[in-house]
mmCIF file of C-alpha atoms in Angstrom:
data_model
loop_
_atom_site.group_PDB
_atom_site.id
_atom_site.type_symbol
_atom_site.label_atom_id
_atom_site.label_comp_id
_atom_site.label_asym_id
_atom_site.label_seq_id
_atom_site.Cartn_x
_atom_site.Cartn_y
_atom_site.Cartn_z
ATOM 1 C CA UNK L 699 0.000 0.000 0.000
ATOM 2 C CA UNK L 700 1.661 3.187 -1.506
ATOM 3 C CA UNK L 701 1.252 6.023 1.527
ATOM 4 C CA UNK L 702 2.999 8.720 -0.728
ATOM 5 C CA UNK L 703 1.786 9.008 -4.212
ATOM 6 C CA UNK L 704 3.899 11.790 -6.737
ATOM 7 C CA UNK L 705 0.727 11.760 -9.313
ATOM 8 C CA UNK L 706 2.667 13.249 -12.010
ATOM 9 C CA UNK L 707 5.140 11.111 -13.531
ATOM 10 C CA UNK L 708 6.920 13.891 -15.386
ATOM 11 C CA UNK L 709 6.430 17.572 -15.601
ATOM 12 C CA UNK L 710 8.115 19.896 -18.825
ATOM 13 C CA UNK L 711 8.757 23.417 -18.166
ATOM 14 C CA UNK L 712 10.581 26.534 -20.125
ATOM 15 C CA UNK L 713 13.625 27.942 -18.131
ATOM 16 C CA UNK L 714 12.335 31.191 -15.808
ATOM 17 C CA UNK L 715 9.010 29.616 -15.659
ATOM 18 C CA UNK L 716 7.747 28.355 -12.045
ATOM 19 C CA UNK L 717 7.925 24.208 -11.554
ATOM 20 C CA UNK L 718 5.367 22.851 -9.559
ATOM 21 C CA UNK L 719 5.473 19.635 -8.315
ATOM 22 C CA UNK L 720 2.964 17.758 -6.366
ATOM 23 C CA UNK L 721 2.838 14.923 -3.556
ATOM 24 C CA UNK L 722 0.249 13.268 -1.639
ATOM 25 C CA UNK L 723 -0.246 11.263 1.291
ATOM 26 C CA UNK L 724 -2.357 9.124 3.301
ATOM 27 C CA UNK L 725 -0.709 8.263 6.704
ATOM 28 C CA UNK L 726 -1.905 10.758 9.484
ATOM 29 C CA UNK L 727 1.005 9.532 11.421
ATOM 30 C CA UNK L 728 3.615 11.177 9.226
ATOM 31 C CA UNK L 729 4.814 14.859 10.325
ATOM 32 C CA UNK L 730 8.347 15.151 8.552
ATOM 33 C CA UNK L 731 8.139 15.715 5.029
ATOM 34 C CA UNK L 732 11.154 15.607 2.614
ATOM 35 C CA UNK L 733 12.227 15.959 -1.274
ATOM 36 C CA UNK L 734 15.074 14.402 -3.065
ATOM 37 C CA UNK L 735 16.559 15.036 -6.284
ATOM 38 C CA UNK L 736 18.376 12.522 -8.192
ATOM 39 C CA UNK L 737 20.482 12.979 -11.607
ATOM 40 C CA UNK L 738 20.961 9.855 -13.901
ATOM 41 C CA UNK L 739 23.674 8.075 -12.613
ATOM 42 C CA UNK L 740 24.002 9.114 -9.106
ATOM 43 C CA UNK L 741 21.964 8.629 -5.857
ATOM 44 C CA UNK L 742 19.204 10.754 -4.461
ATOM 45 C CA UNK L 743 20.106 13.955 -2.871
ATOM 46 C CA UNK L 744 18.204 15.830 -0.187
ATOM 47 C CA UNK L 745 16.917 19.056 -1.602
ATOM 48 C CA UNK L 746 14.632 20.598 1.205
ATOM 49 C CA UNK L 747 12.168 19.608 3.947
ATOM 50 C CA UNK L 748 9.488 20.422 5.952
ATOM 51 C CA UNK L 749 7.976 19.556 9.342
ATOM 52 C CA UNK L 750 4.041 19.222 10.126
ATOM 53 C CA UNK L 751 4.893 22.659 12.480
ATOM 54 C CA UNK L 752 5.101 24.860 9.257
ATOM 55 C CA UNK L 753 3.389 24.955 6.213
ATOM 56 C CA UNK L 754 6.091 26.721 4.190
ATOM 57 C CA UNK L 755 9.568 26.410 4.132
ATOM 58 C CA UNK L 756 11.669 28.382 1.729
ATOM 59 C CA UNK L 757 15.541 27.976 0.536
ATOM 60 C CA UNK L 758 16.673 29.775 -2.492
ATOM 61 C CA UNK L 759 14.639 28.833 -5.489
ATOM 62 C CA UNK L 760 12.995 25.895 -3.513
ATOM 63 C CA UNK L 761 10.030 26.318 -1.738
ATOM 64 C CA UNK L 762 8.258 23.846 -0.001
ATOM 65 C CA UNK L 763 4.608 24.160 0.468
ATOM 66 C CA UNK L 764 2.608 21.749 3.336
ATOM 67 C CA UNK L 765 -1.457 21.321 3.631
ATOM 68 C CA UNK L 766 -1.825 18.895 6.416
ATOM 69 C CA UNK L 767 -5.697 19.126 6.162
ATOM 70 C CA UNK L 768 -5.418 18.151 2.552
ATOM 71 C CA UNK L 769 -2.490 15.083 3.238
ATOM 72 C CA UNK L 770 -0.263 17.508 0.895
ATOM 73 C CA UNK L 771 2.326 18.968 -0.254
ATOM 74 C CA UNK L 772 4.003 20.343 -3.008
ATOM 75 C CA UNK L 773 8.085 21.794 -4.218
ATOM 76 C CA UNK L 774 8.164 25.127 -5.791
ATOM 77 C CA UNK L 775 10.890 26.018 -8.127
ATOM 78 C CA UNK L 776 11.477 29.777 -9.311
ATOM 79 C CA UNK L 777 12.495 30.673 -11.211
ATOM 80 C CA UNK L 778 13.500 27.358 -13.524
ATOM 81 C CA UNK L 779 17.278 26.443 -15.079
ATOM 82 C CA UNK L 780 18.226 23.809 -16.653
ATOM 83 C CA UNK L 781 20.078 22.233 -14.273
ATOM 84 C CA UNK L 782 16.651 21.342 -12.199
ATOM 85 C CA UNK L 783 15.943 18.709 -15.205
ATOM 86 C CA UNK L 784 16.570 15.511 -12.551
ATOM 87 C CA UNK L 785 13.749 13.309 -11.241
ATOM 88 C CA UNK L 786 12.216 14.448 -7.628
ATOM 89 C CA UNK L 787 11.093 12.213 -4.654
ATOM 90 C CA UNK L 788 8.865 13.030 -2.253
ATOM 91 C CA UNK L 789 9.302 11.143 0.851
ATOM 92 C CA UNK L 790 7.657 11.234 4.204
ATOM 93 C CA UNK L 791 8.035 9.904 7.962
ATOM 94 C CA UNK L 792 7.306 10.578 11.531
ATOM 95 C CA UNK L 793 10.069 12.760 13.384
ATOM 96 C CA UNK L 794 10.002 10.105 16.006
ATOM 97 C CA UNK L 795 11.080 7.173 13.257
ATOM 98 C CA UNK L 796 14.118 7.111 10.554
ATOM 99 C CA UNK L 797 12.128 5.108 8.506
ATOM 100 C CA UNK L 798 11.245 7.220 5.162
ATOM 101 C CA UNK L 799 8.172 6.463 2.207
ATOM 102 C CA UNK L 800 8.911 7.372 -1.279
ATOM 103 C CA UNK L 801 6.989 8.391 -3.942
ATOM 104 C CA UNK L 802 7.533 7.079 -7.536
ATOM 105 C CA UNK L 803 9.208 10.515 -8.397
ATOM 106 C CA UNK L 804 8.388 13.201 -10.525
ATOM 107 C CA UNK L 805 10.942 13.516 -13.958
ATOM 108 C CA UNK L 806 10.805 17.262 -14.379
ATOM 109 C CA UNK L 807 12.608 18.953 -17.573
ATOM 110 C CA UNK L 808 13.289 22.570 -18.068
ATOM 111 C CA UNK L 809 13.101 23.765 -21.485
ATOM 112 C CA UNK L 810 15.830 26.388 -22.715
ATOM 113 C CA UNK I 1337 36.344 9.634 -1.627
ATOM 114 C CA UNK I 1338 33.431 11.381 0.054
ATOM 115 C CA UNK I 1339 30.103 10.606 0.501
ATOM 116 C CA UNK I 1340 28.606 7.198 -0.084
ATOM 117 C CA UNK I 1341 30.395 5.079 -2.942
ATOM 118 C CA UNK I 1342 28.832 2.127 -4.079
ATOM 119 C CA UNK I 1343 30.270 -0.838 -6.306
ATOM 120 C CA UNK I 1344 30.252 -2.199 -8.789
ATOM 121 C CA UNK I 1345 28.245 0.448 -10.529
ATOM 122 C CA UNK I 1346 26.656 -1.817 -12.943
ATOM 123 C CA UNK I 1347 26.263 -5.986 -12.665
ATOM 124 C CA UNK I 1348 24.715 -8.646 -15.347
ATOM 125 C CA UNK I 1349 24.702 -11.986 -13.286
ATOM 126 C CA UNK I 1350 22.856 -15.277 -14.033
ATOM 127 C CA UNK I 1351 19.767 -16.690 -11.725
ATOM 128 C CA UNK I 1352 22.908 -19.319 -10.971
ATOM 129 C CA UNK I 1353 25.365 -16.977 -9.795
ATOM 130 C CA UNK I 1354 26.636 -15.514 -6.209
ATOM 131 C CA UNK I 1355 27.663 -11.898 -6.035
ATOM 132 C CA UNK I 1356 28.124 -9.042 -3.735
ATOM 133 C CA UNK I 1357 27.357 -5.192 -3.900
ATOM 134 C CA UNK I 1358 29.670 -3.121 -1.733
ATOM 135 C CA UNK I 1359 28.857 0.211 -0.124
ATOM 136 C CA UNK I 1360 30.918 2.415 2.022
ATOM 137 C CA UNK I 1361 30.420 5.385 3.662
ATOM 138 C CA UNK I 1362 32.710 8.060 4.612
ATOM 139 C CA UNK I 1363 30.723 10.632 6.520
ATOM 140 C CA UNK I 1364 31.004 8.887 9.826
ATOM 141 C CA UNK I 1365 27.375 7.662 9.576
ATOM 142 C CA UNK I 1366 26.186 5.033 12.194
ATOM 143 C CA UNK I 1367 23.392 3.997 10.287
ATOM 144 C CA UNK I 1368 23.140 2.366 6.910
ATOM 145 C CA UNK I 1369 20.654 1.147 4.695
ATOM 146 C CA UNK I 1370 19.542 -1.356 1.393
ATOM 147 C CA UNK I 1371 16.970 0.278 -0.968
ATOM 148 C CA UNK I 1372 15.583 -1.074 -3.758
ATOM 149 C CA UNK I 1373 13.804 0.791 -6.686
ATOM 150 C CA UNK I 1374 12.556 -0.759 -9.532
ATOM 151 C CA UNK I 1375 11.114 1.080 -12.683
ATOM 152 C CA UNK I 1376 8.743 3.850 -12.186
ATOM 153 C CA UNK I 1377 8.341 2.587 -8.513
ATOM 154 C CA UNK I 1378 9.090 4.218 -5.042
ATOM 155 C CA UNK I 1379 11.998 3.218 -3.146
ATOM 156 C CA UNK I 1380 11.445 0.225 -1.108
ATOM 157 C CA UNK I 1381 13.313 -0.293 2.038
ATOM 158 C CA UNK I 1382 15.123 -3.386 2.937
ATOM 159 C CA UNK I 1383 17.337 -3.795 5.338
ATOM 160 C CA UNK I 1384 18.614 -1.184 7.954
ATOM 161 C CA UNK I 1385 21.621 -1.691 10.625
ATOM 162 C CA UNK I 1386 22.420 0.724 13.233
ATOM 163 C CA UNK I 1387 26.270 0.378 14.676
ATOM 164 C CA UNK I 1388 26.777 -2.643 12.895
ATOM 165 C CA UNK I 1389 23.461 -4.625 13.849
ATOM 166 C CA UNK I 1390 20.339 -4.948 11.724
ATOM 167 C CA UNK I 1391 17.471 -2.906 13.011
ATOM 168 C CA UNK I 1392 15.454 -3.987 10.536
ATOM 169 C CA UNK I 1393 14.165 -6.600 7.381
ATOM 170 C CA UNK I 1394 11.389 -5.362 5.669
ATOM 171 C CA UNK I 1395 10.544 -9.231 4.710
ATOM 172 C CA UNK I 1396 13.105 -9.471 2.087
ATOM 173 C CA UNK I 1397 13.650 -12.650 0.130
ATOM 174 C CA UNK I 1398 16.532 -14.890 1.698
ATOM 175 C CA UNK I 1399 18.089 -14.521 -1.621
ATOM 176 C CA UNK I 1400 19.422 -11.165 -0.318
ATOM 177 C CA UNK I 1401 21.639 -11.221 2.427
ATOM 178 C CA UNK I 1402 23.290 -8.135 4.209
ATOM 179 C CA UNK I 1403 26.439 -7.866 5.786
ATOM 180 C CA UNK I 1404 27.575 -4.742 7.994
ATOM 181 C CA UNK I 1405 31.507 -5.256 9.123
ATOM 182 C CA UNK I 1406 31.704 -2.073 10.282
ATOM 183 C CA UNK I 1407 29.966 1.173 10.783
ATOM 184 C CA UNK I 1408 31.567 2.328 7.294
ATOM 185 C CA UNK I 1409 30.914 -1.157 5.058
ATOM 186 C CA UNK I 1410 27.931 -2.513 3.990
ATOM 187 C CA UNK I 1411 27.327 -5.411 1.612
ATOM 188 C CA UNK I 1412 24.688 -7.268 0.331
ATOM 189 C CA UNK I 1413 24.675 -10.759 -1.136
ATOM 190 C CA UNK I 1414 22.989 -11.999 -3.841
ATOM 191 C CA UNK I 1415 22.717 -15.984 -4.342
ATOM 192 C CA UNK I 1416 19.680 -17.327 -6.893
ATOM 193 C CA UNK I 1417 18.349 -13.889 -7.798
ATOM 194 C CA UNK I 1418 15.174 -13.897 -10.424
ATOM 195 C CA UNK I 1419 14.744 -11.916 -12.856
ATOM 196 C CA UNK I 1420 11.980 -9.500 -11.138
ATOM 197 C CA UNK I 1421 14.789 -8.886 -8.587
ATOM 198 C CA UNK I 1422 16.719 -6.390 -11.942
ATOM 199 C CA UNK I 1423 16.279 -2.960 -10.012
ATOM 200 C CA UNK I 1424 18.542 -0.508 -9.034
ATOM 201 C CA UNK I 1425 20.157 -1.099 -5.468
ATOM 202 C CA UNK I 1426 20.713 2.044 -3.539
ATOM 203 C CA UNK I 1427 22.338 2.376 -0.052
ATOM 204 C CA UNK I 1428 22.701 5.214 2.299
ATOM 205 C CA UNK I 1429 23.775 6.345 5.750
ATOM 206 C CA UNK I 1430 22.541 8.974 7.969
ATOM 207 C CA UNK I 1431 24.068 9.905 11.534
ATOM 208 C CA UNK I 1432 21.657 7.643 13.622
ATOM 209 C CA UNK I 1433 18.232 5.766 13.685
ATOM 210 C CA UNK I 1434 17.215 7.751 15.825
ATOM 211 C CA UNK I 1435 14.684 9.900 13.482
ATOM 212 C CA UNK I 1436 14.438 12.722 11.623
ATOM 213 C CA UNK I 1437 14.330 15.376 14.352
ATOM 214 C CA UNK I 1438 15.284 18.513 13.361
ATOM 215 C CA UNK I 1439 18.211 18.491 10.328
ATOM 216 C CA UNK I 1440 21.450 16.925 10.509
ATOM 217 C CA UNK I 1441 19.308 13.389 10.611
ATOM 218 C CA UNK I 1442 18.846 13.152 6.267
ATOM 219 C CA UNK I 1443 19.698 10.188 4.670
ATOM 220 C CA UNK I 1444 22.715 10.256 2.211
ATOM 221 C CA UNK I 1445 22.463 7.936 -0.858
ATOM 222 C CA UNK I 1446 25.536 6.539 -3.038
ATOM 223 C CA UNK I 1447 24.719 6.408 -6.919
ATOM 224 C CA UNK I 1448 23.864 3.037 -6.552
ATOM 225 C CA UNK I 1449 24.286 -0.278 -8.455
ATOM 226 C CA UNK I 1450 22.019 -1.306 -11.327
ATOM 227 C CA UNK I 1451 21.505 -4.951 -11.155
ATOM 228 C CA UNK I 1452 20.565 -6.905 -14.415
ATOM 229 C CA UNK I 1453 19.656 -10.721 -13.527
ATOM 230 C CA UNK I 1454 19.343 -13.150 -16.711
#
C-alpha cells in the first residue's frame, strides 16, 4: 500500500518559468516531510524539507509548500534552469522514526 | 572519496550466480541502509543496521543477504536472484536511527548499483 503518491510522472517546463510539483499522502502519522533530487547516474540527494509545524519552508529557489488538512504537499521552483531537469522524490516519515516512504518521483525537464 | 560510494556500478549476473554489492560510507554515519527501486516505482526499504546490527528486514527474500563489518561497510549478497529482482540497489547512511528530528538526521544515498539478472 503506496502512503505517498507523486501523481505526475513527469512535468516539462521553459527555463524562468515556475515548476510545480505535487505529492500526496495518506498516513496521518507522518509529520516530517522531505524531497530528493536525483540525476541519472548518481543517488538521491536531499533538496529541502518540511515539518508538520510549518506549512512553508523556503531555501533559495525551492520552496516547499505543506497542507496537512489536505495530506499535501508540493516543491516550488522559481524561477526554472536547466540544471533542475533531474527526477524528484517526495518522501515522508514521523520525526520520532528514521524510517522514510517514497513516492515514484516526478521527472521534471526545463526547457531552454 | 566522500560521501557514499557504491560498487560495482553496474552488474549482469545469471539466476545461478553468487555476487556481492559493496557500499561504504565516509561521513562517519552510524546507520546504513539497502533500498531497492525498480522502474517507475518508489523506493522500497530493505534492510537497515544501526552500529553494525540490523534494526530492521522489511521481509526481504533470503536470496538477499546483508552484511555490515563495520559502521563504514555494507554489503549485500545476492545468491539465486530472479529476474523480477533487476532494479537498481541504492544504499545510504545517515548519523543515527534515531529519526528525523530537526536536520542533521537526512539520509545520504551513493549512486547506486544497477543490477541486471538473466
Amino acid at each position: 500500500d503506496q502512503q505517498v503518491k507523486q501523481n505526475s510522472p513527469s512535468l516539462s517546463v521553459q527555463e524562468g518559468r515556475i515548476s510545480i510539483l505535487n505529492c500526496d499522502y495518506t498516513n496521518s502519522m507522518f509529520d516530517y516531510f522531505l524531497w530528493y533530487k536525483k540525476y541519472p547516474a548518481e543517488g538521491p540527494t536531499f533538496l529541502i524539507s518540511i515539518s508538520s509545524i510549518k506549512d512553508k519552508n523556503e531555501d533559495g529557489r525551492f520552496t516547499v509548500f505543506l497542507n496537512k488538512s489536505a495530506k499535501h504537499l508540493s516543491l516550488h521552483i522559481v524561477p526554472s534552469q536547466p540544471g533542475d531537469s533531474a527526477v524528484y522524490f517526495c518522501a515522508a516519515s514521523s520525526l520520532s522514526d528514521y524510517k522514510l516512504s517514497f513516492g515514484a518521483g516526478t521527472t521534471v525537464t526545463v526547457r531552454a | 572519496e566522500t560521501g557514499v560510494t557504491q560498487t560495482p556500478r553496474h552488474l549482469v549476473m545469471g539466476m545461478t550466480n553468487k555476487k556481492s554489492l559493496k557500499c561504504e560510507q565516509h561521513l562517519g554515519h552510524n546507520a546504513m541502509y539497502w533500498y531497492k527501486q525498480s522502474a517507475k516505482k518508489p523506493l522500497e526499504l530493505m534492510f537497515v543496521y544501526s552500529l553494525e546490527e540490523r534494526v530492521e528486514n522489511n521481509s526481504v527474500p533470503s536470496r538477499f543477504s546483508p552484511e555490515c563489518p563495520n559502521s563504514s561497510h555494507l554489503f549485500l549478497h545476492l545468491h539465486t536472484l530472479q529476474p523480477e529482482d533487476s532494479a537498481l540497489y541504492l544504499c545510504a547512511s545517515s548519523q543515527t536511527t534515531g529519526g528525523l528530528a530537526g536536520a542533521g538526521n537526512e539520509q545520504f544515498f551513493g549512486p547506486g548499483t544497477r543490477l541486471t539478472v538473466l
